[in-house]
PDB file of C-alpha atoms in Angstrom:
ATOM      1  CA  UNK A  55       0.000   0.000   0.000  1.00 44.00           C
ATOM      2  CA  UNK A  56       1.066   3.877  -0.287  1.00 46.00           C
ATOM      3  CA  UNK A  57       2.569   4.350   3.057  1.00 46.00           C
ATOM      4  CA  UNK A  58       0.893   7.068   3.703  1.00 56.00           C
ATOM      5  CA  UNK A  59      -2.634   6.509   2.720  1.00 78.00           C
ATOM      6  CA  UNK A  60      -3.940   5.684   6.302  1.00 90.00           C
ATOM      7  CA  UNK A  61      -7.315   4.122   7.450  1.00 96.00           C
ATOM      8  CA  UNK A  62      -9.695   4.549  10.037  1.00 95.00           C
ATOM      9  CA  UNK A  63     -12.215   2.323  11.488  1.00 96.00           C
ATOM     10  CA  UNK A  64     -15.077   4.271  14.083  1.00 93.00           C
ATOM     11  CA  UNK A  65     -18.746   2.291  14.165  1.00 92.00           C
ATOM     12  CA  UNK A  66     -20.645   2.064  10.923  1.00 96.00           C
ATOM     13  CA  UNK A  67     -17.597   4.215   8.965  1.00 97.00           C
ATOM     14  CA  UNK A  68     -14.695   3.638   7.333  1.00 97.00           C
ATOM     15  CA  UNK A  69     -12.089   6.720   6.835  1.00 97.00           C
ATOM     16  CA  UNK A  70     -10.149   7.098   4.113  1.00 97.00           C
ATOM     17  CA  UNK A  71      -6.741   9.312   4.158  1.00 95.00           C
ATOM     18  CA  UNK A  72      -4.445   9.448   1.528  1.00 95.00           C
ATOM     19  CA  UNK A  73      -6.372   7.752  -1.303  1.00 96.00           C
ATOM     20  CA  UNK A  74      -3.628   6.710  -3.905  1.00 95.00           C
ATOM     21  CA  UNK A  75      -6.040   6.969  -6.957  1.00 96.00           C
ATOM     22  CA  UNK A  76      -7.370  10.286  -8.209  1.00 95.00           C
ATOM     23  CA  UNK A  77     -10.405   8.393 -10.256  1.00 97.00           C
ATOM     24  CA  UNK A  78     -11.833   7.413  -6.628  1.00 97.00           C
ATOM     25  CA  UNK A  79     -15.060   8.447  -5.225  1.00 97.00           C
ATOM     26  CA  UNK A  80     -13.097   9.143  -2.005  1.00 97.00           C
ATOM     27  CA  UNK A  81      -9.871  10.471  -3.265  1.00 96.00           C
ATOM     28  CA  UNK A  82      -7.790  11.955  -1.587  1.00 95.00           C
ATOM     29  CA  UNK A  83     -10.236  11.735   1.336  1.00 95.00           C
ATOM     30  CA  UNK A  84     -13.199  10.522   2.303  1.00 96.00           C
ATOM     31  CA  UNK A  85     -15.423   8.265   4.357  1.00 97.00           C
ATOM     32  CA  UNK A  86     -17.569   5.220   3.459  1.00 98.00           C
ATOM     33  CA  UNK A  87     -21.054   4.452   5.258  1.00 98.00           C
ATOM     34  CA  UNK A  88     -21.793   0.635   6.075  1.00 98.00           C
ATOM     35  CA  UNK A  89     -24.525   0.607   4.581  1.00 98.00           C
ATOM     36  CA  UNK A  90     -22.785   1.505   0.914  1.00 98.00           C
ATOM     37  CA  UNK A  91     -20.922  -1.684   1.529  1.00 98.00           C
ATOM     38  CA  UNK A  92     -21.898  -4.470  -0.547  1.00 98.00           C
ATOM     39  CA  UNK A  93     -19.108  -6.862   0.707  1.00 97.00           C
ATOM     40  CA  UNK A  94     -15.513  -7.162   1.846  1.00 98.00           C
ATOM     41  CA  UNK A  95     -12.493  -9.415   0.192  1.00 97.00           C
ATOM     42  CA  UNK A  96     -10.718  -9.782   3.223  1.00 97.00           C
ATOM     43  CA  UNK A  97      -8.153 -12.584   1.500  1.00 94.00           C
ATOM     44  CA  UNK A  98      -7.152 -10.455  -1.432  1.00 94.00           C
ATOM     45  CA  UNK A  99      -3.776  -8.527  -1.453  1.00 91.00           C
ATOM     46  CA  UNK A 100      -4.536  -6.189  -0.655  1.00 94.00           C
ATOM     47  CA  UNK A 101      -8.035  -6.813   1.443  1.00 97.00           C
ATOM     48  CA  UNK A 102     -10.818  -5.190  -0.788  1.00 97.00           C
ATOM     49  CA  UNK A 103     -14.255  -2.870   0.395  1.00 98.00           C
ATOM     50  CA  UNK A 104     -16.441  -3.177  -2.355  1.00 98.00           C
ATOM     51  CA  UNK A 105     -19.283  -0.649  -2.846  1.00 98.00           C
ATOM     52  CA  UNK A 106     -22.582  -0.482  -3.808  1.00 97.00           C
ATOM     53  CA  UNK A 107     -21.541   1.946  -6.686  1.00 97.00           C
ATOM     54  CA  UNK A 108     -19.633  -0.666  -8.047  1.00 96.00           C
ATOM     55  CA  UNK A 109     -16.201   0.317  -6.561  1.00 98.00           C
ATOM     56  CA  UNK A 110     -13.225  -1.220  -5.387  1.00 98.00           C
ATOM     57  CA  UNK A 111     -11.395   0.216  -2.544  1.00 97.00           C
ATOM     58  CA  UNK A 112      -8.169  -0.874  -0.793  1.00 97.00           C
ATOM     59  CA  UNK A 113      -7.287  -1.321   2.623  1.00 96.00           C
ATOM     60  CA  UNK A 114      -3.777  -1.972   3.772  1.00 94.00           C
ATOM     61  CA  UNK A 115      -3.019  -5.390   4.748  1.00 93.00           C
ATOM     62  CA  UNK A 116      -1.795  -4.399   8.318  1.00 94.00           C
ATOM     63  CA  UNK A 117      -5.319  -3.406   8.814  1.00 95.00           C
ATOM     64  CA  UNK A 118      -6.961  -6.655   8.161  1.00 96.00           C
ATOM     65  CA  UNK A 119      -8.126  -7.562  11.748  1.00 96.00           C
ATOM     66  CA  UNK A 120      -9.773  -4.335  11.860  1.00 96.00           C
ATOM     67  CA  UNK A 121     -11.641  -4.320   8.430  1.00 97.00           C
ATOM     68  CA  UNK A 122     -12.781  -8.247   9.620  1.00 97.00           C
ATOM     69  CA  UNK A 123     -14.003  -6.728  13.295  1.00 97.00           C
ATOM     70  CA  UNK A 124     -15.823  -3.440  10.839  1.00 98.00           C
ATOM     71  CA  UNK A 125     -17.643  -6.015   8.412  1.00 98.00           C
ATOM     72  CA  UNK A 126     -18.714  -8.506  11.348  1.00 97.00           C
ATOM     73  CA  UNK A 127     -19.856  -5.978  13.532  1.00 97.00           C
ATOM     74  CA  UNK A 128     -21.727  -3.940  10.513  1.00 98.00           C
ATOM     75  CA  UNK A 129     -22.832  -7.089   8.920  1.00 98.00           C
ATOM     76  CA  UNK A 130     -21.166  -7.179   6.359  1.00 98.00           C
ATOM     77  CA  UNK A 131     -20.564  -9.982   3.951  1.00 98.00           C
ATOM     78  CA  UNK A 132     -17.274 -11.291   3.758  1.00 97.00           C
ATOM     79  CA  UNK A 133     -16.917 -13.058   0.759  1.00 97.00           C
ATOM     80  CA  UNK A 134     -14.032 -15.188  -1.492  1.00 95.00           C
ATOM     81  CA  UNK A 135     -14.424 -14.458  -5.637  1.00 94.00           C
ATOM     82  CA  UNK A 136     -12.278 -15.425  -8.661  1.00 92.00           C
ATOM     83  CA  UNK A 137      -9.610 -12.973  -8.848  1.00 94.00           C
ATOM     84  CA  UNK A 138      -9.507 -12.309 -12.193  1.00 95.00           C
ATOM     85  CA  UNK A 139      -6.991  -9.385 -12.464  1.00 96.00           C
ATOM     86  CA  UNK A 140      -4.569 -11.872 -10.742  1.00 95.00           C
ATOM     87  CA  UNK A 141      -4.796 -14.315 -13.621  1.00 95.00           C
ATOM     88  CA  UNK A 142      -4.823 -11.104 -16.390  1.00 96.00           C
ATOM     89  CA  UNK A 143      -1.296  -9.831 -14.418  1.00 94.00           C
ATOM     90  CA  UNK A 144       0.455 -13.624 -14.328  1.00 92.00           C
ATOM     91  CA  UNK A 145       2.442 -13.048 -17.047  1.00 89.00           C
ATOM     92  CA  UNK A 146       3.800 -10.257 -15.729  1.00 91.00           C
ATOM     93  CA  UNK A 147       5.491 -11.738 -12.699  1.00 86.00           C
ATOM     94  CA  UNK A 148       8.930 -12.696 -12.335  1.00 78.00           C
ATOM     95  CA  UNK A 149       7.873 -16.290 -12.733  1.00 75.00           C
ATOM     96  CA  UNK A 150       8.412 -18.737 -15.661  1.00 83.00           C
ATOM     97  CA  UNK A 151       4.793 -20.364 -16.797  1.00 84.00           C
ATOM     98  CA  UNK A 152       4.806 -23.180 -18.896  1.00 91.00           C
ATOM     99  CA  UNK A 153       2.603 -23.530 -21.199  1.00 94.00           C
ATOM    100  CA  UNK A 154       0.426 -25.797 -19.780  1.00 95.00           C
ATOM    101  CA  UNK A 155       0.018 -23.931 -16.975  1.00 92.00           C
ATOM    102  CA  UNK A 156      -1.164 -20.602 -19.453  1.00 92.00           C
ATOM    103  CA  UNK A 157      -3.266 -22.422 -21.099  1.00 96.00           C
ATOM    104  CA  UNK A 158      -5.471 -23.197 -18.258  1.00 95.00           C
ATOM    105  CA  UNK A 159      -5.306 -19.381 -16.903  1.00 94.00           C
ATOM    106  CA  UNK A 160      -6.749 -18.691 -20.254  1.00 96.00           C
ATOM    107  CA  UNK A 161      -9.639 -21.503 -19.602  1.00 96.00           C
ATOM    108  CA  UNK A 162     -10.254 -20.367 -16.331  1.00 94.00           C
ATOM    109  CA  UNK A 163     -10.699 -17.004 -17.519  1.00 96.00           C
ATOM    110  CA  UNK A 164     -12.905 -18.178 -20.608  1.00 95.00           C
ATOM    111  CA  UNK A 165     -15.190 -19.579 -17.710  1.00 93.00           C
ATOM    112  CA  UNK A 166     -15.140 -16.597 -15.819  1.00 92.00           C
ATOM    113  CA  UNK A 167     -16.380 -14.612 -19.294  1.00 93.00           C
ATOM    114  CA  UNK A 168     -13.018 -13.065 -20.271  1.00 95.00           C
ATOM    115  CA  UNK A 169     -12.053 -14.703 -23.818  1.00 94.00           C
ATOM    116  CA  UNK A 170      -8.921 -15.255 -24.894  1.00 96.00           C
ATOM    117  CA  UNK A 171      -8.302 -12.233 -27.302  1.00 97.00           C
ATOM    118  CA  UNK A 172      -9.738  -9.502 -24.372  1.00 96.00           C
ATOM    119  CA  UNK A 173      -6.910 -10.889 -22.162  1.00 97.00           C
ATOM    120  CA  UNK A 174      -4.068 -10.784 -24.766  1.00 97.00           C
ATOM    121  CA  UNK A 175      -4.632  -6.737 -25.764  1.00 97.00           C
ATOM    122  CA  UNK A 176      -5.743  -6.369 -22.443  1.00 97.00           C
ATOM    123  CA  UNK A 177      -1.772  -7.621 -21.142  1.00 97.00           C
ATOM    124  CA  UNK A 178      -0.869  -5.697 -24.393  1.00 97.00           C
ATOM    125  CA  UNK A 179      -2.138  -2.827 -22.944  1.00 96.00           C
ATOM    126  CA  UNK A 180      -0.751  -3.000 -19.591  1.00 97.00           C
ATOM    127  CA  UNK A 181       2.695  -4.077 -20.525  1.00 96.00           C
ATOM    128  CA  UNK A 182       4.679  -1.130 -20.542  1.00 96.00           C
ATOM    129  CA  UNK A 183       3.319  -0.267 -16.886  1.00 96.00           C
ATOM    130  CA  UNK A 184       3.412  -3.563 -15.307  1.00 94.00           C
ATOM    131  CA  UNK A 185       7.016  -4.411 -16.742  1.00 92.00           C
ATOM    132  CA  UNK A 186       8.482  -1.300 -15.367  1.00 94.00           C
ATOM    133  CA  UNK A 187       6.123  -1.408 -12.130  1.00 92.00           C
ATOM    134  CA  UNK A 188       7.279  -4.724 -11.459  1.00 90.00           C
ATOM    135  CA  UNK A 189      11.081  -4.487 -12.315  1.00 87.00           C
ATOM    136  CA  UNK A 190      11.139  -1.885  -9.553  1.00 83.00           C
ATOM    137  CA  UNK A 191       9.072  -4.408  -7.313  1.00 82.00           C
ATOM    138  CA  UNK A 192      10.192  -7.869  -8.361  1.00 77.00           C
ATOM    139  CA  UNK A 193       7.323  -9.080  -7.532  1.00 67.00           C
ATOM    140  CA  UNK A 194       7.316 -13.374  -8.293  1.00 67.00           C
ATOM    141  CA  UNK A 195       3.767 -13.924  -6.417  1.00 72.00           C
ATOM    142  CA  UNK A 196       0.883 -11.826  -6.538  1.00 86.00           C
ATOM    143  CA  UNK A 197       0.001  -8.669  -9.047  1.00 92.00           C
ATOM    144  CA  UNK A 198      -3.541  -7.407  -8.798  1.00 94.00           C
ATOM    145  CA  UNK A 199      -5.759  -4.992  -9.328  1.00 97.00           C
ATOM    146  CA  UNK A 200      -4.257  -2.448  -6.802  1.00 96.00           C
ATOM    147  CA  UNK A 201      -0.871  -3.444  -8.067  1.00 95.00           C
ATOM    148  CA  UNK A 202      -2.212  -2.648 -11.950  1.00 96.00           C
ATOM    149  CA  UNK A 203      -3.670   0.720 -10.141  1.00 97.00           C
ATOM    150  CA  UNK A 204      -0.324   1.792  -8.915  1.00 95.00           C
ATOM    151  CA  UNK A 205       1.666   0.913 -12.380  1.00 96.00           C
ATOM    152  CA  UNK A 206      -0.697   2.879 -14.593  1.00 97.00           C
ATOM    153  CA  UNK A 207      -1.197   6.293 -12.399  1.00 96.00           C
ATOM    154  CA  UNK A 208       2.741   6.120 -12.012  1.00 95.00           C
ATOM    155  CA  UNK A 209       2.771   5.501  -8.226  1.00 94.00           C
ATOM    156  CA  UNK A 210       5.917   3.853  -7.997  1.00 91.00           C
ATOM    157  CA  UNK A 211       9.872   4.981  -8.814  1.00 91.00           C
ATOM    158  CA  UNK A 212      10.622   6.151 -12.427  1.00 90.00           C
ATOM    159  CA  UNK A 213       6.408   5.635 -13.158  1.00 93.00           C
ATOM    160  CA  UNK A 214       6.126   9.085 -14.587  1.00 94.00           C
ATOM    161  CA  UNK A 215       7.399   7.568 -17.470  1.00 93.00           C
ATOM    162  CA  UNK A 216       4.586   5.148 -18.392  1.00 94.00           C
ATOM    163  CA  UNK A 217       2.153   6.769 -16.508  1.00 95.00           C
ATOM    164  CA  UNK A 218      -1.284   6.905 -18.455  1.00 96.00           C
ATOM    165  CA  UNK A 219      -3.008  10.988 -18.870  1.00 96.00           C
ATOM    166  CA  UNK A 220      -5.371  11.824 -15.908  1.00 95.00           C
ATOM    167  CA  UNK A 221      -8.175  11.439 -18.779  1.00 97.00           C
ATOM    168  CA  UNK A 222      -6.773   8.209 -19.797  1.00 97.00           C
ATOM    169  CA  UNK A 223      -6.547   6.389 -16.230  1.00 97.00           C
ATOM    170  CA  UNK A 224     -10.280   7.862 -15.353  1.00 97.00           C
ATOM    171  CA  UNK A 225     -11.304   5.297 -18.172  1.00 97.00           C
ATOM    172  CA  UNK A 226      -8.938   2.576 -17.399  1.00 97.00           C
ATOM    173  CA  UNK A 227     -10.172   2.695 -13.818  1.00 98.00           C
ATOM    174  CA  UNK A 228     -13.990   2.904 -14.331  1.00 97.00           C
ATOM    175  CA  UNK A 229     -13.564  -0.300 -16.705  1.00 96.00           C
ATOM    176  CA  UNK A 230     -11.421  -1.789 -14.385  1.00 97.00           C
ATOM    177  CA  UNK A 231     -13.871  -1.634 -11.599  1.00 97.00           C
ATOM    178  CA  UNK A 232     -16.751  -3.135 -14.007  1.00 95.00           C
ATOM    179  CA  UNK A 233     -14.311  -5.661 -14.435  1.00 95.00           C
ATOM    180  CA  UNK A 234     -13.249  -6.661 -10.981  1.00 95.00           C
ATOM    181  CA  UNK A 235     -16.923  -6.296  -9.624  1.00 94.00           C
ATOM    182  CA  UNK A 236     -18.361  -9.033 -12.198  1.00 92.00           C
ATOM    183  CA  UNK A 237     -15.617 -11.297 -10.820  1.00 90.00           C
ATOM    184  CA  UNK A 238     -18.158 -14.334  -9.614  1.00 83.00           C
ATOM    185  CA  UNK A 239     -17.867 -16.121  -5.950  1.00 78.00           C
ATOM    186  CA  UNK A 240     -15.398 -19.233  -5.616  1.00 70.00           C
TER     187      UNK A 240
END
């Protein structure tokens, strides 16, 4: 997460300070009611607040206990789905694949409605961004949707350079939020 974005739990709200991404509802501040909380990835890296509006918000990781104690004591769901920008970022890790094993990212994302040609311009798309986002971070794990968020607004060393126009990420993250909220359960 940025370091300094910083997040606040107090009853039914959650406080937002610091908001990395300028196309957010709450950026650069901003609170979130309960009740404009349709459910909460707490297993995804980093642990996702989902809205009502059909946006994705982050929560640092070392806030996890927290968000669970929030979305248990405000009734919210917590819920497990098909990470799909996971699988669209694999091939930008610093891992090998074989490819056996791309093949059947590409089947599981035919089965989550993502065929084969969307996720090929779509990595086409994101290339420049994710290769120099993750040669800075070297990542060999996990690359997400907050990871994709971070490459394409610039938010890491040297991103200027591939950085997408303010105009340009609005779109980018309005799609990807249609995206990541049609991701189905698991």
């Amino acid at each position: 997460m940025s370091p300094m974005q910083d997040v606040q739990f107090i009853e039914n709200q959650v406080h937002f300070q610091n908001y990395p991404f300028q196309a957010s509802s709450i950026y650069p501040h901003g609170s979130v009611a309960s009740e404009d909380i349709s459910e909460i990835l707490i297993a995804r890296c980093p642990p996702e607040v989902r809205l009502k509006s059909d946006e994705v918000l982050f929560v640092s990781a070392v806030h996890k206990e927290s968000l669970k104690l929030f979305a248990k004591s405000n009734n919210i769901p917590i819920v497990s789905r098909v990470d799909t920008w996971s699988f669209i970022c694999e091939e930008f890790l610093d891992t090998e694949f074989s490819d056996e094993d791309k093949e059947k990212v590409y089947r599981l994302l035919e089965n989550e409605g993502l065929d084969r040609n969307f996720v090929k311009e779509m990595r086409q798309f994101l290339y420049n961004p994710m290769m120099a986002y993750n040669s800075i971070m070297w990542d060999w794990a996990h690359l997400g949707l907050y990871d994709v968020l971070l490459a394409v607004s610039g938010q890491f060393p040297y991103g200027e350079k591939v950085k997408f126009t303010e105009e340009a990420f609005r779109d980018f993250y309005s799609n990807a939020m249609k995206l990541a909220m049609s991701e189905r359960n698991r």
